Coordinates of C-alpha atoms and ligand atoms in Angstrom, one line a residue:
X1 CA 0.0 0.0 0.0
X2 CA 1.3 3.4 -1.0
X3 CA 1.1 6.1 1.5
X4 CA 0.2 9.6 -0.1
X5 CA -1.7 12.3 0.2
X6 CA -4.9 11.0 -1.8
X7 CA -4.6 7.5 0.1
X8 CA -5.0 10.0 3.1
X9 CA -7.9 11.6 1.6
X10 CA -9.6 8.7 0.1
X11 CA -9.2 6.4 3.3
X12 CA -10.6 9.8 5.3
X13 CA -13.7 8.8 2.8
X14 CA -13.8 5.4 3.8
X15 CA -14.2 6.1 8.3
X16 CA -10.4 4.6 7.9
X17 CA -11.2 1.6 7.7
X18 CA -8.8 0.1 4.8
X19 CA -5.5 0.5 6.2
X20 CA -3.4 -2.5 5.9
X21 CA -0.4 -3.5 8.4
X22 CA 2.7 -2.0 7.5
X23 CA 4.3 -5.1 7.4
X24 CA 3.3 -9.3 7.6
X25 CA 3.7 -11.3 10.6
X26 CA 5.1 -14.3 8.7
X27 CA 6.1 -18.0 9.9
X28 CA 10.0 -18.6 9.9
X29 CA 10.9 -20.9 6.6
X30 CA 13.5 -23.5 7.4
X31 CA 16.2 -21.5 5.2
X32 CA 16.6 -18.2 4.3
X33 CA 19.7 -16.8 2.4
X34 CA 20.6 -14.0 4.6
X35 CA 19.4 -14.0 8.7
X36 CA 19.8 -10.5 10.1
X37 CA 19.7 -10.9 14.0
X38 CA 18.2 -7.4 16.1
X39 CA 15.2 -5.8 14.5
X40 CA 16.6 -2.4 15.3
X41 CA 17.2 0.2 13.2
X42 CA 20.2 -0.8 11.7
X43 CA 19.3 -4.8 11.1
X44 CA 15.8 -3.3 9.8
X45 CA 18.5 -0.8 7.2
X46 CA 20.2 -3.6 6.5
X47 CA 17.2 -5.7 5.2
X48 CA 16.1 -2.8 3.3
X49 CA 19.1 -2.2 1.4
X50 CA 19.7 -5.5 0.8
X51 CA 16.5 -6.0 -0.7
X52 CA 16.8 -2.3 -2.8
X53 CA 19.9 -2.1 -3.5
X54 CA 21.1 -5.8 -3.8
X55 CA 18.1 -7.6 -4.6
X56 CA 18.4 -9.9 -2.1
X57 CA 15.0 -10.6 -0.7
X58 CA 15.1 -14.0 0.7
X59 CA 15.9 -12.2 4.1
X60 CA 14.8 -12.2 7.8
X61 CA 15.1 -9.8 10.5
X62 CA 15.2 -11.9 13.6
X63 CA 13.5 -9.8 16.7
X64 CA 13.8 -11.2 20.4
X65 CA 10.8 -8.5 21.0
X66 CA 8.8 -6.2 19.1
X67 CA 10.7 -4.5 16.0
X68 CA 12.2 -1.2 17.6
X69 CA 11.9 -2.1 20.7
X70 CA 15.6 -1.4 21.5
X71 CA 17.5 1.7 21.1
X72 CA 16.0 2.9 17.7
X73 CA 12.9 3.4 20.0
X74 CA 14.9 5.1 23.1
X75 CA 17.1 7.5 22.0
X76 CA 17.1 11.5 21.9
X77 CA 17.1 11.5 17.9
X78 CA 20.1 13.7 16.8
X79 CA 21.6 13.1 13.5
X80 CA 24.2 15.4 12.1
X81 CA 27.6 14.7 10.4
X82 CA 30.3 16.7 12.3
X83 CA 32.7 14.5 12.3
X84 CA 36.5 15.4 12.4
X85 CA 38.7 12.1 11.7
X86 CA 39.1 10.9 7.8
X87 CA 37.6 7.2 8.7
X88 CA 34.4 8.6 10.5
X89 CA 33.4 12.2 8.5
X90 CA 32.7 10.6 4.4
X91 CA 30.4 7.6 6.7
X92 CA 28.7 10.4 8.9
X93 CA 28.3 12.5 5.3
X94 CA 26.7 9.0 3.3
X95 CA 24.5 8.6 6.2
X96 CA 23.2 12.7 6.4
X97 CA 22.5 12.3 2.6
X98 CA 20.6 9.1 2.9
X99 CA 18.3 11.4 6.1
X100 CA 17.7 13.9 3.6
X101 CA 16.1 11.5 0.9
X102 CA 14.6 8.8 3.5
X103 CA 11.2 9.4 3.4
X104 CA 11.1 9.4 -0.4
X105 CA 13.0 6.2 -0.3
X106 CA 11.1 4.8 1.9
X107 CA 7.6 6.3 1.5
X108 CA 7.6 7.1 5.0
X109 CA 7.2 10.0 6.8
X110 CA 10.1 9.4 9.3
X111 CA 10.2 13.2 10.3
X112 CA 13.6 14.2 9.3
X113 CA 13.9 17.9 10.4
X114 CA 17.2 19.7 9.7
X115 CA 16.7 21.8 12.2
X116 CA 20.9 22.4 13.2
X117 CA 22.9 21.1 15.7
X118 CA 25.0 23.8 17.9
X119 CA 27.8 22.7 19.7
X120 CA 28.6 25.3 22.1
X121 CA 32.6 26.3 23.2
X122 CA 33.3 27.9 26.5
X123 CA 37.2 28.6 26.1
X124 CA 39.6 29.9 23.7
X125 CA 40.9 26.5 23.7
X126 CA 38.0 24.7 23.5
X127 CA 37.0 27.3 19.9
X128 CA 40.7 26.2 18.2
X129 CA 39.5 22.9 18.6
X130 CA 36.1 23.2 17.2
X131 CA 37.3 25.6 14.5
X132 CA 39.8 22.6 13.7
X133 CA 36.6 20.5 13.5
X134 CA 34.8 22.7 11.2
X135 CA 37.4 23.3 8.7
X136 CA 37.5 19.4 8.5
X137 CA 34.3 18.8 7.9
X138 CA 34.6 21.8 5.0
X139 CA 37.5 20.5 3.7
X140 CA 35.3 16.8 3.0
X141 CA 32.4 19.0 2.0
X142 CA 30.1 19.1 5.4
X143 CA 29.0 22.0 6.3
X144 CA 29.6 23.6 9.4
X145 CA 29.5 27.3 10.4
X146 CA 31.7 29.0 13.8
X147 CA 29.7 31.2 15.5
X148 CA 30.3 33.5 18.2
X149 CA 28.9 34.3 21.6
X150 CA 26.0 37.5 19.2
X151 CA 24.9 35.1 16.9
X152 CA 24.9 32.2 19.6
X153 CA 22.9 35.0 21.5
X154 CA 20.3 36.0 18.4
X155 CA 19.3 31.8 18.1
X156 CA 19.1 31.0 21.9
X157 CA 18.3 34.1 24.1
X158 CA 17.7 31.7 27.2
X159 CA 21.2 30.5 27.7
X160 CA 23.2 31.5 30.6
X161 CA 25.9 33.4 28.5
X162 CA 27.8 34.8 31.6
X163 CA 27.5 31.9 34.0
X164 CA 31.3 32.3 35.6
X165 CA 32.4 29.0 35.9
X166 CA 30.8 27.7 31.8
X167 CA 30.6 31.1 30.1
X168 CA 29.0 30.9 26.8
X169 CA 31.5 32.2 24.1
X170 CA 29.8 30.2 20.7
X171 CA 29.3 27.7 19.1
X172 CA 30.2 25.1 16.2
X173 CA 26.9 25.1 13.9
X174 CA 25.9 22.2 11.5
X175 CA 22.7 23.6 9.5
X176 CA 22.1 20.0 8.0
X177 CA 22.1 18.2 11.3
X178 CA 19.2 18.1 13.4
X179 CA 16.6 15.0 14.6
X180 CA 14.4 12.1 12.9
X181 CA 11.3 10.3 14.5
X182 CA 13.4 7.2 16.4
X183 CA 10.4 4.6 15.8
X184 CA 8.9 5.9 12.5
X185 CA 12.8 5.3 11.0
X186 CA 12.4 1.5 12.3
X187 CA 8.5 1.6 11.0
X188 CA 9.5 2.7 8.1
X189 CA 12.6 0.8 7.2
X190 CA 10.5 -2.7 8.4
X191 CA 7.5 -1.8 6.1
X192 CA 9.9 -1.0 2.9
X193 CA 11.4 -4.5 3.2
X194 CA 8.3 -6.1 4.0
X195 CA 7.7 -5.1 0.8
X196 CA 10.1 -6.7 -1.0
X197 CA 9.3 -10.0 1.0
X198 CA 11.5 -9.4 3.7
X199 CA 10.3 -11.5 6.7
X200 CA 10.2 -9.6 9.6
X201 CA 9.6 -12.2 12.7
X202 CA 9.4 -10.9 16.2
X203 CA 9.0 -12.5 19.2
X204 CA 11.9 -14.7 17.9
X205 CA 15.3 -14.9 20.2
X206 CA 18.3 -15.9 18.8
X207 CA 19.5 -18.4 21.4
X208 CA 22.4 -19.9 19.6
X209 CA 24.7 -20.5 16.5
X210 CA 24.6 -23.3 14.5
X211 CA 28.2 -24.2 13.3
X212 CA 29.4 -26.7 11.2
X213 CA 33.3 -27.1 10.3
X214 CA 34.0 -23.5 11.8
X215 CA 30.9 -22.6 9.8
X216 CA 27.9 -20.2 10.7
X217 CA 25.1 -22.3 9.3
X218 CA 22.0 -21.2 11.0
X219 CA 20.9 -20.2 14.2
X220 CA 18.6 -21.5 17.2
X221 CA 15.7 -19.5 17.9
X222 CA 12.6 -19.4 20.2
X223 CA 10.9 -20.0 17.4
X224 CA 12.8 -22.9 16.0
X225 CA 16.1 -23.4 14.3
X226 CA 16.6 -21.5 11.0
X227 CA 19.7 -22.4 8.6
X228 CA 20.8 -19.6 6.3
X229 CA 23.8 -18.9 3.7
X230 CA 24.7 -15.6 6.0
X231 CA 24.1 -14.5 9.4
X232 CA 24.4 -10.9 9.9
X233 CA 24.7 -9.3 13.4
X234 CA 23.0 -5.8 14.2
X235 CA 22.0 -6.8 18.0
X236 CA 23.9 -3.1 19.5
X237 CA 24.1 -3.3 23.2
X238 CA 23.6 -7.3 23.2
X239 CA 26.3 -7.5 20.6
X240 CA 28.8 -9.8 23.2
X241 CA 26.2 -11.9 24.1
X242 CA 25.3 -13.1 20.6
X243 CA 28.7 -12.9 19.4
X244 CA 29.7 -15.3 22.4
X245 CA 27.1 -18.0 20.7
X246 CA 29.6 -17.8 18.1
X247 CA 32.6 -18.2 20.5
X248 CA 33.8 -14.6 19.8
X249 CA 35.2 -12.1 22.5
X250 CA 33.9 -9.0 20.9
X251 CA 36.0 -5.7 22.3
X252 CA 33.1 -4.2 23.3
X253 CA 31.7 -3.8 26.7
X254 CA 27.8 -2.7 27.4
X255 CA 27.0 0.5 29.6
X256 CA 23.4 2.3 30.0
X257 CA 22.5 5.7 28.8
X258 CA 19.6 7.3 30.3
X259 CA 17.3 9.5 28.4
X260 CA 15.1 12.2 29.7
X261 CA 11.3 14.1 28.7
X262 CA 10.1 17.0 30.2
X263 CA 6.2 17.8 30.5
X264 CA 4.8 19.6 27.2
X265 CA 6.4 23.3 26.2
X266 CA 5.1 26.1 24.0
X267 CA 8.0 26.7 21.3
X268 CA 10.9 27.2 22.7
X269 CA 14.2 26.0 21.3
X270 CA 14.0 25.1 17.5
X271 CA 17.3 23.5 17.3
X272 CA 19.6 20.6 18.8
X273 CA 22.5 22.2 21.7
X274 CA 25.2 20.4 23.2
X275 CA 26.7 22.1 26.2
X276 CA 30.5 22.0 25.7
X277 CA 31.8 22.1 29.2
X278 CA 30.1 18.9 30.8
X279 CA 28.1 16.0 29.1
X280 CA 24.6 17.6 28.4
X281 CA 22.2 18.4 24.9
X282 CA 19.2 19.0 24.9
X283 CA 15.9 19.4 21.9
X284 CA 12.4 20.2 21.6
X285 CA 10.1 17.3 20.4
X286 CA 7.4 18.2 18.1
X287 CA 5.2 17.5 21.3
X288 CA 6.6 19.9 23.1
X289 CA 8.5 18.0 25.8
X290 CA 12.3 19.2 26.6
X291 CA 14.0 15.9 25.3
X292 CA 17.6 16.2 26.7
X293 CA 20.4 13.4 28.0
X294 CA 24.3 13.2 29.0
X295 CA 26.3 10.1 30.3
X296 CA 26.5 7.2 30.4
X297 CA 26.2 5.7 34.0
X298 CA 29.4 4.2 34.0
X299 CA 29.2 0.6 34.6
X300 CA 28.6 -2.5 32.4
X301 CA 25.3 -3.8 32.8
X302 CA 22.5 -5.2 30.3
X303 CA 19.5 -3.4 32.3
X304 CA 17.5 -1.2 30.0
X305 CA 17.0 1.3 33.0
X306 CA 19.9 3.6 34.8
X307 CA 20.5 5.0 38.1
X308 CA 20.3 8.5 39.7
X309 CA 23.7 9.9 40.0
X310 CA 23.3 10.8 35.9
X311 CA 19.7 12.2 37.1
X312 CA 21.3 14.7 39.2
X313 CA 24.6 15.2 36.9
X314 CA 22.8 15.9 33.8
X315 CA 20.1 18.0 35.6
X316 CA 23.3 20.0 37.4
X317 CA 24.6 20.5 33.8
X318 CA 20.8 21.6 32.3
X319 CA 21.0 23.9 35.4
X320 CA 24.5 25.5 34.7
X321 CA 23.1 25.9 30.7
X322 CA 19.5 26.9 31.0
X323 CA 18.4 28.2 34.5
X324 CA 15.4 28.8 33.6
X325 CA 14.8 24.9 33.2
X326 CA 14.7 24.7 37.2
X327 CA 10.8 25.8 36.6
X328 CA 10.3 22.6 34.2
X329 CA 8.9 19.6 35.3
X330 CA 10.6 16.1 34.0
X331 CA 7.9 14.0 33.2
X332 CA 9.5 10.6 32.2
X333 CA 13.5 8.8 32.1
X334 CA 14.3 5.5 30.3
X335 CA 17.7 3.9 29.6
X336 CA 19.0 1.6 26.8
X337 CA 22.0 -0.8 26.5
X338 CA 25.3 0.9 24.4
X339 CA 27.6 -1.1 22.7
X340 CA 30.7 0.8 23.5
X341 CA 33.5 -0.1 21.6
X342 CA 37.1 0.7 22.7
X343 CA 37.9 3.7 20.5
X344 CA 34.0 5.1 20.5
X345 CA 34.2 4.0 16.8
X346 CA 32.1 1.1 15.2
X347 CA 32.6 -1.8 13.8
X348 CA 31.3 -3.6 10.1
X349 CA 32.9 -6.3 8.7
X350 CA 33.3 -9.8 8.4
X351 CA 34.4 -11.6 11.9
X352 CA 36.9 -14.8 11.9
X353 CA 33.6 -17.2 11.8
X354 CA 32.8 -18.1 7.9
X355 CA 29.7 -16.9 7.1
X356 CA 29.2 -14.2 10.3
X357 CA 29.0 -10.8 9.8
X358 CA 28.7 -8.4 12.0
X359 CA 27.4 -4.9 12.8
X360 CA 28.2 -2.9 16.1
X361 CA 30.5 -0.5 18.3
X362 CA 27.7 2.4 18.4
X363 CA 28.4 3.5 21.4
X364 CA 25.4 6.3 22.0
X365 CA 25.7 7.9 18.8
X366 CA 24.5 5.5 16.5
X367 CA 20.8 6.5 15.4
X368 CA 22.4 8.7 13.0
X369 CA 24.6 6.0 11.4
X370 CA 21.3 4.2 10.9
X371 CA 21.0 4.5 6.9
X372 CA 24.9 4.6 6.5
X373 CA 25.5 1.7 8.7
X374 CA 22.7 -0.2 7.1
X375 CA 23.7 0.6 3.5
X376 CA 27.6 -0.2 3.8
X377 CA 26.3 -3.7 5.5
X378 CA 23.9 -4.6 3.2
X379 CA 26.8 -3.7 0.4
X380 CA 29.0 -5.5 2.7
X381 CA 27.1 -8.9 2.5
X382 CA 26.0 -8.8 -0.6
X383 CA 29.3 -8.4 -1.9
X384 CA 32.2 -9.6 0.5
X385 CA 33.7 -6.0 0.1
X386 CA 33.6 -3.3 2.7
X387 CA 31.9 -0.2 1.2
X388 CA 34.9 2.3 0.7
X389 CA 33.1 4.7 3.1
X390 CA 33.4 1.8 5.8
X391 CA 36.7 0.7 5.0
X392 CA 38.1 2.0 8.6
X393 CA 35.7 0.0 10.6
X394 CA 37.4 -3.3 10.8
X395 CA 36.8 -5.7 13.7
X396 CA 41.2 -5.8 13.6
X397 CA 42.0 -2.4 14.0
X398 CA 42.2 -3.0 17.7
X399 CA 45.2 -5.7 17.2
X400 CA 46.8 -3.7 14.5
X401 CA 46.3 0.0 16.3
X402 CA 44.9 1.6 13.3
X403 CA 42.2 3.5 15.9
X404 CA 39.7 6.0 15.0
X405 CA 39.6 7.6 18.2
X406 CA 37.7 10.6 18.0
X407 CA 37.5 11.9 21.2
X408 CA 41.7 11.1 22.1
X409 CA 40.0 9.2 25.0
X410 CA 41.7 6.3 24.6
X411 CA 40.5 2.5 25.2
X412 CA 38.3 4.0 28.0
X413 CA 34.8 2.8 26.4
X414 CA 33.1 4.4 29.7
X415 CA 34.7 8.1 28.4
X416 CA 33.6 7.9 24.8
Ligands
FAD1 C1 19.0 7.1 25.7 C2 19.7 7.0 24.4 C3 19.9 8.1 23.7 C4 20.5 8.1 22.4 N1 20.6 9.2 21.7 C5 21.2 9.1 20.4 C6 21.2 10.3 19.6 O1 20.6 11.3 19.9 N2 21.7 10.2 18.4 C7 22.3 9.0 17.9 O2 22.9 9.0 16.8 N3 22.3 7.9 18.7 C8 21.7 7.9 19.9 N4 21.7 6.8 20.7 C9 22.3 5.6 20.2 C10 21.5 4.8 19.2 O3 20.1 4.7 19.7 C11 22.1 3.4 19.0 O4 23.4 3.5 18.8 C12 21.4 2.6 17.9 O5 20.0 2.7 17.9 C13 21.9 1.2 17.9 O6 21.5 0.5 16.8 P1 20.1 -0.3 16.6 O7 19.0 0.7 16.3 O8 20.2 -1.3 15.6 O9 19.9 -0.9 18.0 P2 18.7 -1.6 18.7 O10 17.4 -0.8 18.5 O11 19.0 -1.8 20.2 O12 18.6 -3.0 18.0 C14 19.1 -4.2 18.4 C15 18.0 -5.2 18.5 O13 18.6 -6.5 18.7 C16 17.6 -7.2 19.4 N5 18.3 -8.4 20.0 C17 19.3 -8.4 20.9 N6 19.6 -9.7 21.2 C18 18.9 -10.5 20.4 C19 18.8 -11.9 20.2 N7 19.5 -12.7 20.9 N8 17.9 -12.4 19.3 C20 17.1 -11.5 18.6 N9 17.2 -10.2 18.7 C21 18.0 -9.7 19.6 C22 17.2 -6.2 20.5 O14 16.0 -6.6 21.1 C23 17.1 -4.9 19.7 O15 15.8 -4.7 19.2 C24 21.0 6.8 22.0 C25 20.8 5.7 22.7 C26 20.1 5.7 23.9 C27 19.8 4.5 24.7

């Protein structure tokens, strides 16, 4: 079924009454020539492109709950591109030109707005740095803008420009950036491969890997076992745990990340801020809630909920920002699992199992890698080559120290 405006019209005709399921709620076959484990966004990207791009329909997304029931339906929703480092910005770039042609792709309004993302400097120091940043990103065709403290001033009166500890001296702005409707991406990305016969089955937890001579053959499920030609791993914070099926020590460990809604606002701050002298950013949903996070909480756990020491640091950092924010009331908090990786870069590539692939390393920022990270996997299975703009996100670079470290934090995964 084609969503349009006249199917809106001639359905508002009809009482409604003729809308079809996005997407079927198949049985598992025995065999299937690709298996894509985690019905999150980027296994859902994967299956999409694959089928698109590739042609490869006899796929299925294997879901443990409901499709986006992970992070593609927890997090805050930035996307943007401003990258510095060679191996992340043309990936970063792929992915901000597949947001600004989703919804025609997909036919499915996934709410891309480009409303800009301000990253906000509070030292001399701190504006070298993000000048650096900028002229990277120009220099590999981004776009990015360095503001100072007026202009800052002119977008977001609010801000506490003078506070004497953080004062407010400007920003880095990146027009393009901005947020996408978390589910409506996964929604929309299931229904496109639905589509094109994709089988999208939920309720269906990979509980093992089948292996035959050193062989991923097919996997164990909750729903039966399934062989397939490739299995492909998109499973984010559960990455270790599934990889482990395969014997694999991945070199990534899992932390929570809290996320945080405030009760309903007039208009008040049309673009995305990140405050650049402690963890803190914070948006305006098209609800009107304040939608705003920070940290991590620190320590490994798989527990989709967090703890309140980030409550009170992130709220002490909205505080130091935005005063005025004191007067808001939060109305609701959630966490979801990361899958930090040791440099805070990802990873997509093959893995020393024949016939495994896999798809992780996120860390907290990869909602906006979603179309990129699905379309360089996709072209990565289909083909046995890494997509050039993926070629830096090998599962080795940790034993051969070719890092993409973009923070200089180190292998701290708990400070990326
Ligand atoms: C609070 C929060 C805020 C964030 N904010 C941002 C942001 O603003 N911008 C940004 O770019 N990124 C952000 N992120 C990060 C981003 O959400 C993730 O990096 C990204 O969603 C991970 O990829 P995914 O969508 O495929 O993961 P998921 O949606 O987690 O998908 C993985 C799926 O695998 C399934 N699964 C796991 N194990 C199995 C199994 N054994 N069998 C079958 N299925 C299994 C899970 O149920 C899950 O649905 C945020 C994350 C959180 C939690």
């Amino acid at each position: 079924m084609r969503y349009s405006a006249f199917s809106l019209l001639a359905q508002a005709f009809r009482g409604h009454k003729g809308w079809t399921p996005a997407w079927r709620d198949p049985e598992p076959k025995a065999e299937y020539d690709v298996i894509i484990i985690g019905g999150g966004g980027h296994g859902l990207a994967t299956a999409h492109y694959l089928a698109s791009r590739h042609d490869i329909t006899n796929v299925a997304v294997l879901e443990k709950g409901y499709l986006g029931s992970g992070n593609v339906g927890r997090n805050t929703t930035i996307i943007r591109s401003n990258y510095l480092l060679p191996g992340n910005t043309p990936f970063y770039e792929l992915s901000m030109k597949l947001w600004e042609g989703l919804e025609q792709d997909l036919n499915y309004n996934a709410m891309v707005s480009q409303r800009g993302v301000i990253n906000l400097y509070h030292s001399d120091a701190q504006r070298d740095a993000f000048a650096r940043r900028g002229n990277a990103m120009r220099l590999a065709g981004v776009d990015s803008e360095l503001l100072g403290q007026e202009q800052v001033r002119a977008m977001l009166p609010y801000l506490d420009y003078d506070n004497a500890r953080f004062p407010v001296q400007g920003g880095l702005l990146q027009r393009r950036g901005g947020s996408a409707r978390h589910d409506a991406v996964a929604w929309g990305y299931a229904r496109a491969a639905d589509s094109r016969g994709v089988d999208m089955l939920q309720n269906c937890e990979v509980t093992g890997i089948t292996m035959v001579g050193g062989r991923a053959v097919g996997v164990e499920t909750s729903r039966g076992p399934i062989r397939a030609k490739k299995i492909a791993m998109a499973v984010a914070g559960n990455s270790g745990r599934v990889a482990a099926m395969a014997g694999l020590r991945l070199p990534i460990e899992t932390h929570v990340l809290q996320a945080f809604v405030s009760e309903g606002l007039k208009p008040l701050i049309d673009t995305v801020v990140t405050f650049g002298a402690g963890h803190f950013y914070i948006s305006q949903s098209d609800k009107g809630g304040l939608v705003f996070g920070g940290d991590i909480d620190g320590y490994n756990s798989y527990a989709q909920r967090g703890n309140l020491p980030v409550i009170e640091d992130v709220m002490e950092s909205a505080m130091a920002l935005w005063p005025g924010l004191g007067r808001v009331r939060m109305l609701r908090h959630w966490g979801g699992v990361m899958d930090m990786s040791m440099d805070g870069s990802p990873i997509i590539d093959t893995t020393p199992v024949d016939g495994l692939y896999l798809n992780s390393g996120w860390c907290y920022g990869g909602f906006k890698a979603t179309p990129a990270s699905g379309f360089c996997f996709a072209h990565l299975i289909a083909t046995g080559e890494p997509h050039p703009v993926a070629a830096a996100y090998r599962l080795d670079r940790f034993a051969t120290g070719r890092l993409i470290d973009e923070k200089g934090a180190g292998a701290q995964p708990n400070l990326h």
